[in-house]
mmCIF file with all atom_site columns, C-alpha atoms in Angstrom:
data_model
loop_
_atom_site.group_PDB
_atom_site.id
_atom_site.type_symbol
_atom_site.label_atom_id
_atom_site.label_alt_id
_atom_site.label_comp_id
_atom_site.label_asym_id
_atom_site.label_entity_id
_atom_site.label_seq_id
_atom_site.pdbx_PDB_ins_code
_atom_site.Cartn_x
_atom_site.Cartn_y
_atom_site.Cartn_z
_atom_site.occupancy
_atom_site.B_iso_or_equiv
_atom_site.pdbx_formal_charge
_atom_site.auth_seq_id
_atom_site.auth_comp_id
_atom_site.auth_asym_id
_atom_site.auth_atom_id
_atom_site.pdbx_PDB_model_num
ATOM 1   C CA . UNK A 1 1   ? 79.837 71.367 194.991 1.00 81.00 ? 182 UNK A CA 1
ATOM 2   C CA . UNK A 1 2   ? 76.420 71.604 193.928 1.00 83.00 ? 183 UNK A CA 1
ATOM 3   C CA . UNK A 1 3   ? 74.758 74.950 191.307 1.00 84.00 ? 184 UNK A CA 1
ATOM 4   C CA . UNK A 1 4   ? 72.771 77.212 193.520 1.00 90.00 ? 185 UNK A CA 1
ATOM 5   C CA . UNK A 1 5   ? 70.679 76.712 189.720 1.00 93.00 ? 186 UNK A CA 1
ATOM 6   C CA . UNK A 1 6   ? 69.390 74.474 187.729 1.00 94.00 ? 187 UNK A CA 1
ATOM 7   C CA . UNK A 1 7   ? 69.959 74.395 183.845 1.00 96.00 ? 188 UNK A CA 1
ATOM 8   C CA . UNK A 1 8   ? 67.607 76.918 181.780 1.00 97.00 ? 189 UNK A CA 1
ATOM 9   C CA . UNK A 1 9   ? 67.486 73.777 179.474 1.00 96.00 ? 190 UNK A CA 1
ATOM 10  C CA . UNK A 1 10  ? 68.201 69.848 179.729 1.00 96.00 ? 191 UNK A CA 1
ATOM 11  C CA . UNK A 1 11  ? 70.754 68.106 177.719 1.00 96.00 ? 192 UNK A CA 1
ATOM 12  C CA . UNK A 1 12  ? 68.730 66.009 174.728 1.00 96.00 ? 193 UNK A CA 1
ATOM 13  C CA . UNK A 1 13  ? 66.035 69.492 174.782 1.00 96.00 ? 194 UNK A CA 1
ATOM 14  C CA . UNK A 1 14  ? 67.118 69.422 170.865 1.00 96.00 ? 195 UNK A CA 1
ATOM 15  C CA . UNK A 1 15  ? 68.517 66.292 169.855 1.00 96.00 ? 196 UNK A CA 1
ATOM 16  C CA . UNK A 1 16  ? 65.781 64.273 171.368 1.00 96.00 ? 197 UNK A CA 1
ATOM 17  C CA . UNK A 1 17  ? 63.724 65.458 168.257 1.00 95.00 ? 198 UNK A CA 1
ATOM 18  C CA . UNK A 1 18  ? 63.773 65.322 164.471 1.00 96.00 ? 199 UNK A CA 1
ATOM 19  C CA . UNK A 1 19  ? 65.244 69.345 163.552 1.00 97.00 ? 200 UNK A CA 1
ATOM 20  C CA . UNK A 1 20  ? 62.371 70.743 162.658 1.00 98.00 ? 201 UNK A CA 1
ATOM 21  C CA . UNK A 1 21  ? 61.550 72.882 159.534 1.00 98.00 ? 202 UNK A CA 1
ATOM 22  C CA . UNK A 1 22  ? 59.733 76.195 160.130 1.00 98.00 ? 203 UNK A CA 1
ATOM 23  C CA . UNK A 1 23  ? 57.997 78.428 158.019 1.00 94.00 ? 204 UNK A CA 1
ATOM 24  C CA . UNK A 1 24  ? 58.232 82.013 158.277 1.00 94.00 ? 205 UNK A CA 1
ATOM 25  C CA . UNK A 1 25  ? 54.358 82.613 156.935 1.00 92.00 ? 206 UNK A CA 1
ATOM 26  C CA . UNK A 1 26  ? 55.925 85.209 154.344 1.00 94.00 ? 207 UNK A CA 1
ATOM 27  C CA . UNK A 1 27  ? 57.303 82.780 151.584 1.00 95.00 ? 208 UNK A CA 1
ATOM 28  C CA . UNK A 1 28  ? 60.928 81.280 153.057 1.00 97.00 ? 209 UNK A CA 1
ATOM 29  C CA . UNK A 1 29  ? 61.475 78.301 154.998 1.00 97.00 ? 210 UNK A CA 1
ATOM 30  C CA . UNK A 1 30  ? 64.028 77.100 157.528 1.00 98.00 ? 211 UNK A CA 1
ATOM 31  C CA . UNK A 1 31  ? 64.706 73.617 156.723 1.00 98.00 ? 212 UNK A CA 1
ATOM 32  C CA . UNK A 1 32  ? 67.750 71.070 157.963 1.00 98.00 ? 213 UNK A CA 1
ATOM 33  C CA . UNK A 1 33  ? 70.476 70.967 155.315 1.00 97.00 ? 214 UNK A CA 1
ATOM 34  C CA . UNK A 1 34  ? 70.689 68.283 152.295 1.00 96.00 ? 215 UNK A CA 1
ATOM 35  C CA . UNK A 1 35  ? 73.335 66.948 150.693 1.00 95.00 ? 216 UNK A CA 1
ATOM 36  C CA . UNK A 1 36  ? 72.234 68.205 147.162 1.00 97.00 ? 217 UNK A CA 1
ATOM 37  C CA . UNK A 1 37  ? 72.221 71.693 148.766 1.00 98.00 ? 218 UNK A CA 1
ATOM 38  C CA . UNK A 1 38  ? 75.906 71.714 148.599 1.00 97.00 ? 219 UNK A CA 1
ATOM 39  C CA . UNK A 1 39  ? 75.994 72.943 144.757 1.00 98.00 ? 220 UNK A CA 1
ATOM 40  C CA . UNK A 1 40  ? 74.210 76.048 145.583 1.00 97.00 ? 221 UNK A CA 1
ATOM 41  C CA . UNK A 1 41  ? 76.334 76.789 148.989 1.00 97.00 ? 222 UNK A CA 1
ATOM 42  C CA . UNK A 1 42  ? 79.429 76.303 146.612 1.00 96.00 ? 223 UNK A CA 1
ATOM 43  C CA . UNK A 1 43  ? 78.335 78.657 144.645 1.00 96.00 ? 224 UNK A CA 1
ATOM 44  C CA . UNK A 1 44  ? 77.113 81.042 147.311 1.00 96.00 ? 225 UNK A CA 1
ATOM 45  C CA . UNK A 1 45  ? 80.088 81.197 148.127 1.00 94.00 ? 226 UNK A CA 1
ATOM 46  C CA . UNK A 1 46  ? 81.459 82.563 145.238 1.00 94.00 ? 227 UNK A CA 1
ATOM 47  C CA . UNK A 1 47  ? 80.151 85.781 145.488 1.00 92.00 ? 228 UNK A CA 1
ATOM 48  C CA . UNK A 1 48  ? 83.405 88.006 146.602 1.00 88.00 ? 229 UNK A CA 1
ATOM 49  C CA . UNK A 1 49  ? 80.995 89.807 149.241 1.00 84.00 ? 230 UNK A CA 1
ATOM 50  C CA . UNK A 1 50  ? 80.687 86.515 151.428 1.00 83.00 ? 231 UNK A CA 1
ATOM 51  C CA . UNK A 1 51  ? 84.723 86.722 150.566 1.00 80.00 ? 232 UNK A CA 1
ATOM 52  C CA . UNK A 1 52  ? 84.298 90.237 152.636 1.00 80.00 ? 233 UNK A CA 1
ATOM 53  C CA . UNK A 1 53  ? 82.404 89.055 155.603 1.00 83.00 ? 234 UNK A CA 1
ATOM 54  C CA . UNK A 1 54  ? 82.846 85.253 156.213 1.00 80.00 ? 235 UNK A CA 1
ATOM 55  C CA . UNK A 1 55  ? 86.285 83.759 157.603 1.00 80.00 ? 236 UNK A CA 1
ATOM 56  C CA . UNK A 1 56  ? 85.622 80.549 155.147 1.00 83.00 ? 237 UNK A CA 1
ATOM 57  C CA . UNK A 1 57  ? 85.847 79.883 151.379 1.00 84.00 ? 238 UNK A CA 1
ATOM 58  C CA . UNK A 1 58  ? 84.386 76.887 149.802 1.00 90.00 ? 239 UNK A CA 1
ATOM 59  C CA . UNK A 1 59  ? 87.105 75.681 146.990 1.00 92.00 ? 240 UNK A CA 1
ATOM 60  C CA . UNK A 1 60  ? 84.398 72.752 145.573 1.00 95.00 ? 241 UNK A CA 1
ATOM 61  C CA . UNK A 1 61  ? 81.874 71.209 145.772 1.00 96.00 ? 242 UNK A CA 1
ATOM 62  C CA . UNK A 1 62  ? 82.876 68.150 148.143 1.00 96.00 ? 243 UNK A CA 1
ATOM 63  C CA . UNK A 1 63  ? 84.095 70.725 150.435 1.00 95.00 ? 244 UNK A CA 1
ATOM 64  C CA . UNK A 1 64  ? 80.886 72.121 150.665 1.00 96.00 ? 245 UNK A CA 1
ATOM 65  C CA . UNK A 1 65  ? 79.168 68.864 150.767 1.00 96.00 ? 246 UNK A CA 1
ATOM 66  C CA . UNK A 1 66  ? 81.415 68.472 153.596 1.00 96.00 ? 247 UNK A CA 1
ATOM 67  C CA . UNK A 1 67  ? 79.826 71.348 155.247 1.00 94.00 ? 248 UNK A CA 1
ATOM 68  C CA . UNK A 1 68  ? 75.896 70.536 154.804 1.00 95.00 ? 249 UNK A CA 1
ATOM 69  C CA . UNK A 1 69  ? 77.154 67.289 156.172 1.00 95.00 ? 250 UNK A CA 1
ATOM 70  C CA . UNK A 1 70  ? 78.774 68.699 159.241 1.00 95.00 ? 251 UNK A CA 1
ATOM 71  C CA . UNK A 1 71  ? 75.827 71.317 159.545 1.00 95.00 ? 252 UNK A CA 1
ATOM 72  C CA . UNK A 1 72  ? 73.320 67.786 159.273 1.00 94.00 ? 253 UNK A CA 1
ATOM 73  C CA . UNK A 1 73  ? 75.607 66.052 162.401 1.00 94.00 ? 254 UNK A CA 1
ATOM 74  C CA . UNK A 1 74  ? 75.462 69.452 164.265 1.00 94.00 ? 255 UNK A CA 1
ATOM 75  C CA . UNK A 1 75  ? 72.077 68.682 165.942 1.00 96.00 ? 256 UNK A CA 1
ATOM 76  C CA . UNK A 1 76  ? 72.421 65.717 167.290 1.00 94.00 ? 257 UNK A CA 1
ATOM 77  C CA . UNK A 1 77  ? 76.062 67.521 169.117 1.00 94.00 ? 258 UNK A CA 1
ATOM 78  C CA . UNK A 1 78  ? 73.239 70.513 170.058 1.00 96.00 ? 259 UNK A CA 1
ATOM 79  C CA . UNK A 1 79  ? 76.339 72.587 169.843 1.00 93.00 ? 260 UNK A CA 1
ATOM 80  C CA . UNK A 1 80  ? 74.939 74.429 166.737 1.00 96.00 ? 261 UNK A CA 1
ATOM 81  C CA . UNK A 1 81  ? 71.819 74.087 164.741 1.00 97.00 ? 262 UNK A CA 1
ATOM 82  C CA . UNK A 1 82  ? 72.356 74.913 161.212 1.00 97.00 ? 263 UNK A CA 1
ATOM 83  C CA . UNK A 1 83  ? 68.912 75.385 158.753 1.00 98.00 ? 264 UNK A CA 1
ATOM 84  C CA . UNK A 1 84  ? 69.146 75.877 155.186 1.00 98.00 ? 265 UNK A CA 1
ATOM 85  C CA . UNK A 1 85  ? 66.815 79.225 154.079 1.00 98.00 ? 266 UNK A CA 1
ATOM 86  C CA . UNK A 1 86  ? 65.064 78.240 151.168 1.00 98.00 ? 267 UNK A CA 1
ATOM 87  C CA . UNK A 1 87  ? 62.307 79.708 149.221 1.00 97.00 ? 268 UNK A CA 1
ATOM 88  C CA . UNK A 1 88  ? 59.188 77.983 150.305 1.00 97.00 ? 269 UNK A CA 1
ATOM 89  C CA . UNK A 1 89  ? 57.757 78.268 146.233 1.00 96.00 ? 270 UNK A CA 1
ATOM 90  C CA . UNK A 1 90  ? 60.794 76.000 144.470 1.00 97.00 ? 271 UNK A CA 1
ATOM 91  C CA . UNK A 1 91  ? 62.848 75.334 147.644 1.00 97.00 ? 272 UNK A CA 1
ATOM 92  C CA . UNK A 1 92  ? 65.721 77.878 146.255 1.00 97.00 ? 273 UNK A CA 1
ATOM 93  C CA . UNK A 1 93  ? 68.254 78.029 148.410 1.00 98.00 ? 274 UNK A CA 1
ATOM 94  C CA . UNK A 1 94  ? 68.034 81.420 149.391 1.00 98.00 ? 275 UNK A CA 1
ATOM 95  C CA . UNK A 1 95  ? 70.863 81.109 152.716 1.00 98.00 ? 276 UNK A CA 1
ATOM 96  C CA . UNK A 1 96  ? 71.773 79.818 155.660 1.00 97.00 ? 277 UNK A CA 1
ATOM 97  C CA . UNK A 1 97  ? 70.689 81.262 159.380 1.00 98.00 ? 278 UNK A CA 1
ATOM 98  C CA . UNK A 1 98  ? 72.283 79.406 162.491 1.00 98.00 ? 279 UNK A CA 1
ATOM 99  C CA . UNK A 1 99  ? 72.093 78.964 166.541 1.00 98.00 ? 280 UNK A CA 1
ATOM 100 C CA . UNK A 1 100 ? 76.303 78.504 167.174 1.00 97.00 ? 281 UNK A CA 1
ATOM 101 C CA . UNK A 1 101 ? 77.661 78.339 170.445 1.00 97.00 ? 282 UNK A CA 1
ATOM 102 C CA . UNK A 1 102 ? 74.728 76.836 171.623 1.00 98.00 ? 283 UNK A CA 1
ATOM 103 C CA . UNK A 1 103 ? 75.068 76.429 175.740 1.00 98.00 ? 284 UNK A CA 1
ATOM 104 C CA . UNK A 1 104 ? 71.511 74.746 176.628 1.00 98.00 ? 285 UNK A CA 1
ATOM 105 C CA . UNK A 1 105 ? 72.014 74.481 180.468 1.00 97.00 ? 286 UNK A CA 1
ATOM 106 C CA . UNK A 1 106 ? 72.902 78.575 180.515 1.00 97.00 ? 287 UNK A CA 1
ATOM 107 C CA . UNK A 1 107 ? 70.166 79.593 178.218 1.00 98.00 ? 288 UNK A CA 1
ATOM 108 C CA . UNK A 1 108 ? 72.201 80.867 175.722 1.00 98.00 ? 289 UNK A CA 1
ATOM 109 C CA . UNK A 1 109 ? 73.319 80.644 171.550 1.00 98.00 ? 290 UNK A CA 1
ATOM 110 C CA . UNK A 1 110 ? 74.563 83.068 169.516 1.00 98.00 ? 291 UNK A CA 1
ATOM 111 C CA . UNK A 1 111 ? 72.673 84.124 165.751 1.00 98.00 ? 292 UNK A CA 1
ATOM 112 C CA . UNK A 1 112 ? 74.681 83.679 162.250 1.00 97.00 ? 293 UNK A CA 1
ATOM 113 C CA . UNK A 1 113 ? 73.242 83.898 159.139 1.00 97.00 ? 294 UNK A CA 1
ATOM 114 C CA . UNK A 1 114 ? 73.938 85.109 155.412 1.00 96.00 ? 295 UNK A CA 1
ATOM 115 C CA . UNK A 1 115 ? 72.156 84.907 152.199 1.00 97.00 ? 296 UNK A CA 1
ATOM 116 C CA . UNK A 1 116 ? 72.788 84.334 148.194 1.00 97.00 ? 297 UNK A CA 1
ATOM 117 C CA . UNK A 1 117 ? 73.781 87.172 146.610 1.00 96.00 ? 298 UNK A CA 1
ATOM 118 C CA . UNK A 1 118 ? 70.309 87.018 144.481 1.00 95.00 ? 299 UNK A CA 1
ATOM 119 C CA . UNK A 1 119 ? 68.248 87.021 147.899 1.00 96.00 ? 300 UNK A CA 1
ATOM 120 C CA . UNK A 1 120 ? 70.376 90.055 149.273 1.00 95.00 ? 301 UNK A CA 1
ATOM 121 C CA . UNK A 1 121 ? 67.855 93.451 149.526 1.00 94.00 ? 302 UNK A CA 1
ATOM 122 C CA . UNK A 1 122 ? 64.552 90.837 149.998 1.00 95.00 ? 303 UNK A CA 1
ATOM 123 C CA . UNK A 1 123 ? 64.485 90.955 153.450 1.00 97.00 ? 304 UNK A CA 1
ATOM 124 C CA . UNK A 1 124 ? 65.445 86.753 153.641 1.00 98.00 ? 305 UNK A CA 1
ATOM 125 C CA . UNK A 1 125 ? 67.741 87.322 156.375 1.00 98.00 ? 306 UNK A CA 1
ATOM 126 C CA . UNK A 1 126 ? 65.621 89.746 158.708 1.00 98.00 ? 307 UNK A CA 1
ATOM 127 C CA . UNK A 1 127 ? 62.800 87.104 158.203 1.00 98.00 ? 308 UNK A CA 1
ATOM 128 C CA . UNK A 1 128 ? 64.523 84.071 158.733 1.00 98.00 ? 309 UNK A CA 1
ATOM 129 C CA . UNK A 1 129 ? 66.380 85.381 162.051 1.00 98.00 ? 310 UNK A CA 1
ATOM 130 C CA . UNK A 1 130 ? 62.634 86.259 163.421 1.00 98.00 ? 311 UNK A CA 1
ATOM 131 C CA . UNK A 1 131 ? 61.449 82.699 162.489 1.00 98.00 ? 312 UNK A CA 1
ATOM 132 C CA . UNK A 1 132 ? 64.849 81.215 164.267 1.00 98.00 ? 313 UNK A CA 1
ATOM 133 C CA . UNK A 1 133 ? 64.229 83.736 167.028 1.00 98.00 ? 314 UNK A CA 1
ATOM 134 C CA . UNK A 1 134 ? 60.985 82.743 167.668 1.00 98.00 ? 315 UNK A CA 1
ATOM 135 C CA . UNK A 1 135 ? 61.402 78.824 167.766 1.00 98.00 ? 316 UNK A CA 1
ATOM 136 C CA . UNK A 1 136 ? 64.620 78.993 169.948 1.00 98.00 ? 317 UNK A CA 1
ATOM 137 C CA . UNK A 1 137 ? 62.674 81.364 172.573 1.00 98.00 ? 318 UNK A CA 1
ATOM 138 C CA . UNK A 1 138 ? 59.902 78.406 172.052 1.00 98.00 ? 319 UNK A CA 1
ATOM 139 C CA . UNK A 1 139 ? 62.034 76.239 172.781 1.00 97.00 ? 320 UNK A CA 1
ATOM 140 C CA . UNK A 1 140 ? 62.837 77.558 175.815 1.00 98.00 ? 321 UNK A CA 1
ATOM 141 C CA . UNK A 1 141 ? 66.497 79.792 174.920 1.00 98.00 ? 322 UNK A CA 1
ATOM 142 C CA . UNK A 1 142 ? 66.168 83.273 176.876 1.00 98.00 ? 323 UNK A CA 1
ATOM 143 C CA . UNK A 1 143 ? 69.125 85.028 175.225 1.00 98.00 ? 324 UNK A CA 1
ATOM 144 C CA . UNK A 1 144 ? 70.308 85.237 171.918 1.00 98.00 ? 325 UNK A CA 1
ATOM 145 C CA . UNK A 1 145 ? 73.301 86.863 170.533 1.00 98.00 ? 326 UNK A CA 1
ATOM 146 C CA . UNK A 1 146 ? 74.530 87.879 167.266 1.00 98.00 ? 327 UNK A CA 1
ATOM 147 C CA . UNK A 1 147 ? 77.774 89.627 166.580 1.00 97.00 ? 328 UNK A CA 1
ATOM 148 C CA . UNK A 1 148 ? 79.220 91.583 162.889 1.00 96.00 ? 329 UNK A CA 1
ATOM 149 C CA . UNK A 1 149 ? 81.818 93.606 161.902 1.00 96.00 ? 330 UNK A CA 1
ATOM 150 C CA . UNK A 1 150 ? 81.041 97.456 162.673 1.00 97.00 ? 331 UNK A CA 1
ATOM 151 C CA . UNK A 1 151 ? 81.944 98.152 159.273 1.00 95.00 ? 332 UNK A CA 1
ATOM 152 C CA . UNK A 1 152 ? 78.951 95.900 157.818 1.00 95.00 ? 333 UNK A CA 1
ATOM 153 C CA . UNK A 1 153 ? 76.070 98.057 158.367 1.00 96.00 ? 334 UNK A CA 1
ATOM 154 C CA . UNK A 1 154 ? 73.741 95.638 155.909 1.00 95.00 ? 335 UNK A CA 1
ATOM 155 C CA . UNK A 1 155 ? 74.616 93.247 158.598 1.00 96.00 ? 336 UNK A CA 1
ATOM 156 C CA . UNK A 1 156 ? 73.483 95.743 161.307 1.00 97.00 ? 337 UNK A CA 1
ATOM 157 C CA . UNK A 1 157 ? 70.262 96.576 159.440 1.00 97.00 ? 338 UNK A CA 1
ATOM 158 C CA . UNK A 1 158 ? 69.555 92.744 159.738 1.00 98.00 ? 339 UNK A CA 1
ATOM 159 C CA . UNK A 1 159 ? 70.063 92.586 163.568 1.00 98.00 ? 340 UNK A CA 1
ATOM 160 C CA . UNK A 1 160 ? 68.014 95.860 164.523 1.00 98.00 ? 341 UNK A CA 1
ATOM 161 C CA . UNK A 1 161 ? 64.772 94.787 161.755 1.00 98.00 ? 342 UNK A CA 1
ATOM 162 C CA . UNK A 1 162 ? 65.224 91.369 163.349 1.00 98.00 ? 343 UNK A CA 1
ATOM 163 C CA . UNK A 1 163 ? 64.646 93.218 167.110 1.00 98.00 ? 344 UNK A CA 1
ATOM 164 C CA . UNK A 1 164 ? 68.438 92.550 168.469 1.00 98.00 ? 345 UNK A CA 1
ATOM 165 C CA . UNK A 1 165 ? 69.179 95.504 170.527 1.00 98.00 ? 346 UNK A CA 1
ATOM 166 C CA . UNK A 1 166 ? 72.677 96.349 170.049 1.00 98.00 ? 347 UNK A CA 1
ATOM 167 C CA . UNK A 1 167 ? 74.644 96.178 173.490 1.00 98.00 ? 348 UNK A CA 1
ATOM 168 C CA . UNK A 1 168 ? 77.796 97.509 172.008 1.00 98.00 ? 349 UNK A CA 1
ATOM 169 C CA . UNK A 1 169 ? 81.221 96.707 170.261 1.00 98.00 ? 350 UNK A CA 1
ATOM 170 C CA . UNK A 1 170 ? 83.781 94.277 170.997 1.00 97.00 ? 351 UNK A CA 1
ATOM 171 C CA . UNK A 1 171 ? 87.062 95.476 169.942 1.00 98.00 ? 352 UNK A CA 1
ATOM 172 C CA . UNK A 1 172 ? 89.370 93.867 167.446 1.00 97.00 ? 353 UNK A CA 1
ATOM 173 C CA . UNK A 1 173 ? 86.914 90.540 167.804 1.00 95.00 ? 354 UNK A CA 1
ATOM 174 C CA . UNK A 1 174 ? 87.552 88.995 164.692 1.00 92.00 ? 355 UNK A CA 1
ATOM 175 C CA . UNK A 1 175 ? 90.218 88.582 162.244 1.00 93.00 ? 356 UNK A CA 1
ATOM 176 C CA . UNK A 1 176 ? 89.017 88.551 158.689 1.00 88.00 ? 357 UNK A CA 1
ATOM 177 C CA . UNK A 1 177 ? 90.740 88.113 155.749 1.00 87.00 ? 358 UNK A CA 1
ATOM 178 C CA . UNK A 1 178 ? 91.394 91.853 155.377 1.00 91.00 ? 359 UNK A CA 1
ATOM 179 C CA . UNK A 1 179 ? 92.688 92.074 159.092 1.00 93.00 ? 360 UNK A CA 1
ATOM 180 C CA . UNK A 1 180 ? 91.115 92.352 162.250 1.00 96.00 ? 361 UNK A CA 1
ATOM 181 C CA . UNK A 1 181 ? 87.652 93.731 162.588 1.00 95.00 ? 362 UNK A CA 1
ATOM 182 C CA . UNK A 1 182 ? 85.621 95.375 165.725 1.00 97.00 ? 363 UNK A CA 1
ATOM 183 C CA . UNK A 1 183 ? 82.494 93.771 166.067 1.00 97.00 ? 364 UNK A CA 1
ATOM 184 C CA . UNK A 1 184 ? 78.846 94.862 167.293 1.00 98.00 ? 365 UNK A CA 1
ATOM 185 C CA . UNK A 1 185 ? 77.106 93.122 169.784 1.00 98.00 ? 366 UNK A CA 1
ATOM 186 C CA . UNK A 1 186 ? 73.452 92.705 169.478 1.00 98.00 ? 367 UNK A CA 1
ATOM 187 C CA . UNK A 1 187 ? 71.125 90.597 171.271 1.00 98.00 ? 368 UNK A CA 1
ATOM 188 C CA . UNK A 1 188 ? 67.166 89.947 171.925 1.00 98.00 ? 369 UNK A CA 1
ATOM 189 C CA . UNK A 1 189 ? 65.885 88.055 175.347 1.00 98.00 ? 370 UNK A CA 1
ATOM 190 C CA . UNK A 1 190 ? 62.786 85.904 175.657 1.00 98.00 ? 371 UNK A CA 1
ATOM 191 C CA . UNK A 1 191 ? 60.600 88.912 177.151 1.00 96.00 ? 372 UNK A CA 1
ATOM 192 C CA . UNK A 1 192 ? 61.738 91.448 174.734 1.00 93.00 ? 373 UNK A CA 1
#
């Protein structure tokens, strides 16, 4: 049975290509993970806040080497496309912002990002999402979606400065370590 459509993007739109880095203009850049990042995501991830709001710990640091590795492998999968958020001065690690759930032929990936507890209250996550925004609608994405627990109104204050329009809550959505958590929905189009 044929689609009455065709896909909003090919298969191979992003792993055809390098993953780029891109530069915000305002001092951070969004650059694919390294392995010697995994030190400073270990110890990111130490900071009982990302304890608060993130369903993963990291225990060392070959677990998170693990990750940057996975996060590295994700692009070619074009599943999820993970950049490290670095300071564009020293190349601090300053984050992490990420297209998950990516579903090319529909058009569609969902935002995720956090930042080092030294970057929090700098605007590095509102600026990074923008950049990320920006490229993905590029690219040729038209909706974007990013989700947080209700109760994480830093988080919220992120997606509106970012321009995600909140759409509304999705009850009980995700079970954090503390128990289960309702969610906001936000999300920004191409033509916003």
């Amino acid at each position: 049975m044929p689609y009455l459509t065709s896909p909003v993007l090919a298969a191979g739109t992003l792993s055809r290509t390098a993953q780029p880095t891109i530069a915000t203009g305002d001092g951070i850049l969004l650059r694919p993970w390294r392995e010697e990042d995994a030190p400073a995501v270990y110890e990111a991830f130490q900071d009982p806040l990302m304890h608060q709001w993130h369903i993963r710990a990291a225990d060392s640091v070959a677990e998170a080497r693990g990750w940057t590795a996975e996060w590295r492998r994700a692009w070619a999968e074009e599943r999820n496309a993970q950049w490290a958020v670095a300071d564009a001065a020293d190349d601090r690690l300053l984050g992490r912002v990420a297209l998950r759930n990516v579903l090319l032929g529909d058009g569609v990936a969902e935002v995720a990002y956090w930042t080092t507890a030294a970057a929090r209250g700098r605007g590095v996550a509102t600026r990074a999402t923008v950049a990320l925004a920006r490229w993905a609608f590029e690219v040729g994405l038209h909706r974007l979606e990013l989700t947080h627990a209700v109760a994480n109104p830093a988080s919220c204050r992120v997606a509106a400065g970012a321009g995600f329009a909140l759409e509304g809550v999705k009850r009980s959505a995700l079970r954090h370590a503390d128990g289960w958590h309702d969610m906001h929905l936000h999300a920004r189009l191409s033509d916003d």
